[in-house]
Short mmCIF file of C-alpha atoms in Angstrom, two decimals:
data_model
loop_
_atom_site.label_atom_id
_atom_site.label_comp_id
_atom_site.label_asym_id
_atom_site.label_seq_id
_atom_site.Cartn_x
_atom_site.Cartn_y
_atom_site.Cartn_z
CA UNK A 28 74.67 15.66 288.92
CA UNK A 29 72.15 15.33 291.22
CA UNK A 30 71.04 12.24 293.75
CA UNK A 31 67.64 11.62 295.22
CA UNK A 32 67.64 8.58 297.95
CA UNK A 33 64.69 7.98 300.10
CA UNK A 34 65.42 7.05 303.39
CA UNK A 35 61.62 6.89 304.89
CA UNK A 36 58.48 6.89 303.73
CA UNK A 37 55.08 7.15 305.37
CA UNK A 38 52.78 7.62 307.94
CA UNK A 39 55.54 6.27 310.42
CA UNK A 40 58.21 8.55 309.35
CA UNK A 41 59.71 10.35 306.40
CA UNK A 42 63.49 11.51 305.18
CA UNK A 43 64.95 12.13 302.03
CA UNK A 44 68.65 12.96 301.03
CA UNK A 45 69.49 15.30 298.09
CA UNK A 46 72.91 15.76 296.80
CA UNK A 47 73.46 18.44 294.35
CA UNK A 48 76.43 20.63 293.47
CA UNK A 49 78.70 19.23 296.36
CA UNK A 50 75.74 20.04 299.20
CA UNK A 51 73.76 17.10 300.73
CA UNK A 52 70.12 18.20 302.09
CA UNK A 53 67.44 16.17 304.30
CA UNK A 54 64.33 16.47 303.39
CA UNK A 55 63.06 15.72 306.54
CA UNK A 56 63.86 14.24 310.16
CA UNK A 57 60.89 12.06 310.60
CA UNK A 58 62.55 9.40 312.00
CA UNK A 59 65.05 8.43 314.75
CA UNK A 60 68.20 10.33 314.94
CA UNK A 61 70.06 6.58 315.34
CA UNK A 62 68.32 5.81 312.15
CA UNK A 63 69.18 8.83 309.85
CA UNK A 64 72.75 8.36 310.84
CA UNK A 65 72.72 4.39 310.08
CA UNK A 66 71.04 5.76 306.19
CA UNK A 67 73.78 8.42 306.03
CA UNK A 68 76.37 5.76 306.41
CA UNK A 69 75.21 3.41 304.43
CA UNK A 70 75.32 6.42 301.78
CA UNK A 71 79.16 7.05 302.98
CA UNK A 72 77.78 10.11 304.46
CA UNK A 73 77.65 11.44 308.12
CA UNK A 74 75.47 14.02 309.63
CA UNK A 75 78.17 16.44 309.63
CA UNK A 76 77.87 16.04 305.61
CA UNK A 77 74.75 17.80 305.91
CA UNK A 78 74.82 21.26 304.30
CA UNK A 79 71.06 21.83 305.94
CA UNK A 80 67.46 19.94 306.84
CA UNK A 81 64.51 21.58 305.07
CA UNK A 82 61.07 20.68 306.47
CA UNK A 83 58.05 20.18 304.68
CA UNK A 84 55.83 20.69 307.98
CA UNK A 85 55.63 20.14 311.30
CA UNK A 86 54.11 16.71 312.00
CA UNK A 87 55.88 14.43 314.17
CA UNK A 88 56.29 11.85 311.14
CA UNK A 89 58.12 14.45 309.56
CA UNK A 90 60.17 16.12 312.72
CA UNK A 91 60.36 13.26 315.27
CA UNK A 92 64.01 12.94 314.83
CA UNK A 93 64.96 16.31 314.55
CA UNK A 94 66.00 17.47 318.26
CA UNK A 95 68.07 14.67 318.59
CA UNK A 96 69.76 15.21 315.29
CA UNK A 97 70.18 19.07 316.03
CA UNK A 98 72.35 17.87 319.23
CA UNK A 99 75.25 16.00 317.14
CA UNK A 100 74.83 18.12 313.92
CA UNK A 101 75.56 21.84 313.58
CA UNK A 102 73.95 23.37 310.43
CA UNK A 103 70.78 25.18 309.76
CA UNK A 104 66.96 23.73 309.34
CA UNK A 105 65.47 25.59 306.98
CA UNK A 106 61.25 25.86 307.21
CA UNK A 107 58.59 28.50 306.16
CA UNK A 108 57.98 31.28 309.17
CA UNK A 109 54.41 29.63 310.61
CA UNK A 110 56.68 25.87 310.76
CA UNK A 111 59.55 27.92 312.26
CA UNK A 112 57.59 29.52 315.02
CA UNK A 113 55.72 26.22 315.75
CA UNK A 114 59.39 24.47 315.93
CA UNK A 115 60.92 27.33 318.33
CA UNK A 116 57.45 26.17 320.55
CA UNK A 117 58.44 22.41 320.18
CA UNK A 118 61.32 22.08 320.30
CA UNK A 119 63.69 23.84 323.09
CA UNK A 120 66.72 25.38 322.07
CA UNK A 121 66.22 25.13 318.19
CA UNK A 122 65.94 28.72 318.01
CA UNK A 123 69.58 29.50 316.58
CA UNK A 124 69.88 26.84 314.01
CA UNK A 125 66.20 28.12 312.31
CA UNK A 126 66.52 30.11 308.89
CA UNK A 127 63.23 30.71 307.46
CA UNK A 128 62.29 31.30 303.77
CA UNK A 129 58.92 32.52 301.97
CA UNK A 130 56.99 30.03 299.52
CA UNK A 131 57.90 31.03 296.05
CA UNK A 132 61.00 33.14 296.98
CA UNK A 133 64.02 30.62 296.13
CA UNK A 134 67.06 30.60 298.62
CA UNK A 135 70.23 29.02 298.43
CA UNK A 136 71.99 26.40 300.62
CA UNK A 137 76.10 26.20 300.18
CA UNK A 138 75.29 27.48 296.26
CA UNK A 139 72.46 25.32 295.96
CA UNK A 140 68.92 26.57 294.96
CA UNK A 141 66.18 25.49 296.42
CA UNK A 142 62.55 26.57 295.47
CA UNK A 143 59.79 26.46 297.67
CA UNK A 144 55.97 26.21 297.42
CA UNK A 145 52.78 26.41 299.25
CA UNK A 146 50.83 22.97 300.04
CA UNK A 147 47.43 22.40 301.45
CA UNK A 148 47.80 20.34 304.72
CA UNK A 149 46.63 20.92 308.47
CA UNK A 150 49.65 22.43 309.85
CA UNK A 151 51.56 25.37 310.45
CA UNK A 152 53.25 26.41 306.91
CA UNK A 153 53.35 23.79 304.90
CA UNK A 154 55.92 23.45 302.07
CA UNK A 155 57.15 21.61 299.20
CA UNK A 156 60.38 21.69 297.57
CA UNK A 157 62.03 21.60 293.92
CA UNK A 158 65.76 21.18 294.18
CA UNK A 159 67.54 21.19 290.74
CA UNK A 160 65.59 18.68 288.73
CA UNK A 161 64.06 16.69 291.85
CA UNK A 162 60.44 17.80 292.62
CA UNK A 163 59.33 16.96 296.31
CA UNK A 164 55.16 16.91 296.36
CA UNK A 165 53.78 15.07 299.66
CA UNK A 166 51.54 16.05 302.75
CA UNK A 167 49.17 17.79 300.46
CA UNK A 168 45.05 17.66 300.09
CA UNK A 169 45.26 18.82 296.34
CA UNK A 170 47.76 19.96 294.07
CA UNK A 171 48.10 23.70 294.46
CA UNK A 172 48.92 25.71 291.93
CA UNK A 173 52.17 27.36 293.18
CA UNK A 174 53.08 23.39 293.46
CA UNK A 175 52.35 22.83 290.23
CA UNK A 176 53.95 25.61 288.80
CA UNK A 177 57.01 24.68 290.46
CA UNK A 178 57.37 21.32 290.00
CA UNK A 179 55.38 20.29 286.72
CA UNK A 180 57.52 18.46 284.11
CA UNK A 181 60.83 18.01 287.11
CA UNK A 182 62.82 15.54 285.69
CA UNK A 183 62.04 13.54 289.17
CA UNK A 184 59.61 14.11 290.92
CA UNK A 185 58.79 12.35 294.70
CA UNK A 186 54.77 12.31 294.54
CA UNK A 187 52.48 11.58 297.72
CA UNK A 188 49.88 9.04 296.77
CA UNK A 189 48.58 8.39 300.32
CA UNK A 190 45.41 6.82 300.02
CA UNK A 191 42.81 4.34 297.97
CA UNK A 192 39.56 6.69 298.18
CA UNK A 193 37.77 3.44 298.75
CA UNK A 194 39.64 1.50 300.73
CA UNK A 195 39.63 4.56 303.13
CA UNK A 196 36.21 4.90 303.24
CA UNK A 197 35.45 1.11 303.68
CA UNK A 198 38.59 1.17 306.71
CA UNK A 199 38.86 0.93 310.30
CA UNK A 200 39.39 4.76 310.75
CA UNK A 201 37.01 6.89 312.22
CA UNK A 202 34.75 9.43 310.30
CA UNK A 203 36.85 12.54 311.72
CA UNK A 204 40.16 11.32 310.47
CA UNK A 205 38.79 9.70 307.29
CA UNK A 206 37.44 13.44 306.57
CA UNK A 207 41.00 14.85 307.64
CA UNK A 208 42.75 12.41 304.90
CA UNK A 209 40.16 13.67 302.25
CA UNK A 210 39.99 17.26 303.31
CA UNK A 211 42.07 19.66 300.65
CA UNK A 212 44.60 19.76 303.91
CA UNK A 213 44.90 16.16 303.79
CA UNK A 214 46.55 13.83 301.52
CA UNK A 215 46.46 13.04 297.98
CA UNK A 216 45.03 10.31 296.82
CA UNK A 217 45.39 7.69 294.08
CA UNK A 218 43.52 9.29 291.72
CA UNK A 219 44.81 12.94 292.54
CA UNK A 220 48.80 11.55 292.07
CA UNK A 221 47.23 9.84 289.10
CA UNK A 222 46.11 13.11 287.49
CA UNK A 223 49.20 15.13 288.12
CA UNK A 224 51.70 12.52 287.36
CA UNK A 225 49.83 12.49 283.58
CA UNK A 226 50.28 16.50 284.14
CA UNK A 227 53.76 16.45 285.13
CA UNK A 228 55.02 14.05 282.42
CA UNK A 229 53.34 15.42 279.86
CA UNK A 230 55.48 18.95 280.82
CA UNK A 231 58.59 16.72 280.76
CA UNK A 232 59.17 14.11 283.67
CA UNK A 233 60.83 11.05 283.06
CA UNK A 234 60.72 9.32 286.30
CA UNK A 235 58.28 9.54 289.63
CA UNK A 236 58.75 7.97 292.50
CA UNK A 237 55.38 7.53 294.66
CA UNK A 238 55.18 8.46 298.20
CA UNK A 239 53.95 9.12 301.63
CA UNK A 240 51.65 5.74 300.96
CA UNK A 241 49.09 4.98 304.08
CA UNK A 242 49.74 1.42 305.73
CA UNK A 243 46.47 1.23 306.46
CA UNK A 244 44.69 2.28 303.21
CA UNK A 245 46.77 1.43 300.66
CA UNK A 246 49.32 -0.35 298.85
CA UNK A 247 52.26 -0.51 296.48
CA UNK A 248 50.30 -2.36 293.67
CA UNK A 249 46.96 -0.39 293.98
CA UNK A 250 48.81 2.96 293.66
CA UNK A 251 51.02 1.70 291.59
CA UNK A 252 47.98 0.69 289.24
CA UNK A 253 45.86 3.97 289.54
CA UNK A 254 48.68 6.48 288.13
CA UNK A 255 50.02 3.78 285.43
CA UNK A 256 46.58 3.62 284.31
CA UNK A 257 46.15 7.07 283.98
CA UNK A 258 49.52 7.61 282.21
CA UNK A 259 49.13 4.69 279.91
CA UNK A 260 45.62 6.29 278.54
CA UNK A 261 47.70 9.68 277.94
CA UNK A 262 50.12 7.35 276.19
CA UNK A 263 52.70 8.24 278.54
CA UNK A 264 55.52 5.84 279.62
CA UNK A 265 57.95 7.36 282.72
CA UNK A 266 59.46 5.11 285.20
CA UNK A 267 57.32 4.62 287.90
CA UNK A 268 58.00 3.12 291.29
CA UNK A 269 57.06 3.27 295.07
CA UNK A 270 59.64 4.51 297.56
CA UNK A 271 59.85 2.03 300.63
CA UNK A 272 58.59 2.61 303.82
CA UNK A 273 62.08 1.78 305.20
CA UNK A 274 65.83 1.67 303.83
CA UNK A 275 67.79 3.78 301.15
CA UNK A 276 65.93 3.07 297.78
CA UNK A 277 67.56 3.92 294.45
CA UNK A 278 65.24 5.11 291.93
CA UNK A 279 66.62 7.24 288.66
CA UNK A 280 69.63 8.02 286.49
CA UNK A 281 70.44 9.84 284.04
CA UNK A 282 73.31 12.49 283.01
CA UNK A 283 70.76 14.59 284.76
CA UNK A 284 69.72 12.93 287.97
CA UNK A 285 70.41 9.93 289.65
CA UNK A 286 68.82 7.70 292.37
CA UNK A 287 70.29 5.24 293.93
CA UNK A 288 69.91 2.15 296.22
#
């Protein structure tokens, strides 16, 4: 059995817990320390639970509560070689606890596989994850193919769909970041979750879970509406949903793979 809960999602901060085979994994220490710990417990868990934190990247959305987490938790963070030499310059005293791995070379945590991939995004390594059935595909400007190879037709699969195109364009941002978000090391949008959601489920997902949505240029109902359209004109009918930006969200279950709130 495996169990997928999101604990934070978005620009202000991002965590996910995986429990597979006995080992619990955060994806991610993007928010406070005091915070993760208040998820874990609501979960039954505590940090000391934790079998290991793989990062995706290095942005503080995505590491901000990682120091303070590394100071009442012992275990390894596990990030690709450019994120692990940008973390050793970050973050003092992380050295010993970093284990690094290669994109598309699959390592194990307590018994438990994980396979990484290359994404496109402006920082040092980036890196998605498939653990088990649970594909993890955010912080990326397009689809890559070693993504897409690795996580096309997961059972579950946690999709970034960041942005409305036009709502972006039309927003109060200014031209350099609005070409950052739409860069292929930005985010995806709408349209781009739209077209590999129809990919992925037509390989074999039953159930996404949207993510990583902008505050600011989107929301729930027009994401939510671009990738339902998309999979409703491919006659395709997965459970769809939009992790929170906030709080321990249940999302899927199955024999296979369960979410819960």
């Amino acid at each position: 059995m495996t169990i997928l809960h999101t604990i934070a999602s978005g620009s202000s901060g991002n965590a996910a817990l995986v429990e597979r085979e006995g080992v619990c994994l955060l994806v991610d220490a993007g928010i406070s320390c005091r915070r993760i710990t208040a998820a874990l417990a609501e979960l039954g868990r505590t940090p000391a639970e934790l079998s290991g934190v793989l990062i995706t990247h290095t942005h503080s959305d995505h590491i901000a509560g990682l120091q303070t987490l590394l100071k009442r938790w012992g275990g390894p963070v596990f990030a690709s070689e450019e994120a692990c030499a940008d973390l050793r310059r970050r973050l003092p005293g992380v050295e010993g606890r970093l284990v690094p791995f290669t994109p598309g070379r699959r390592f194990s945590v307590d018994g438990c596989e994980v396979d990484p991939f290359s994404t496109s995004h402006d920082a040092p390594g980036p890196a998605g994850f498939r653990i088990g059935p649970v594909g993890v595909l955010t912080d990326t400007g397009y689809v890559t193919d070693a993504a897409a190879e690795t996580v096309c037709g997961a059972p579950l699969l946690l999709l970034e769909a960041n942005h409305d195109v036009e709502m972006l364009r039309g927003g109060p941002y200014p031209y350099y970041l609005k070409r950052r978000i739409l860069s292929d090391q930005g985010h995806l949008s709408n349209e781009a979750a739209a077209r590999f959601a129809a990919e992925s489920c037509r390989a074999g997902t039953a159930e996404i879970v949207l993510a990583h949505l902008s505050q600011e240029n989107n929301t729930p109902a027009a994401a939510l509406a671009a990738v339902s359209a998309a999979l409703e004109q491919e006659g395709l009918s997965p459970a769809l949903s939009v992790a929170p930006r906030e709080g321990v969200s249940v999302r899927y279950e199955t024999a296979e793979v369960v979410c819960r709130r």
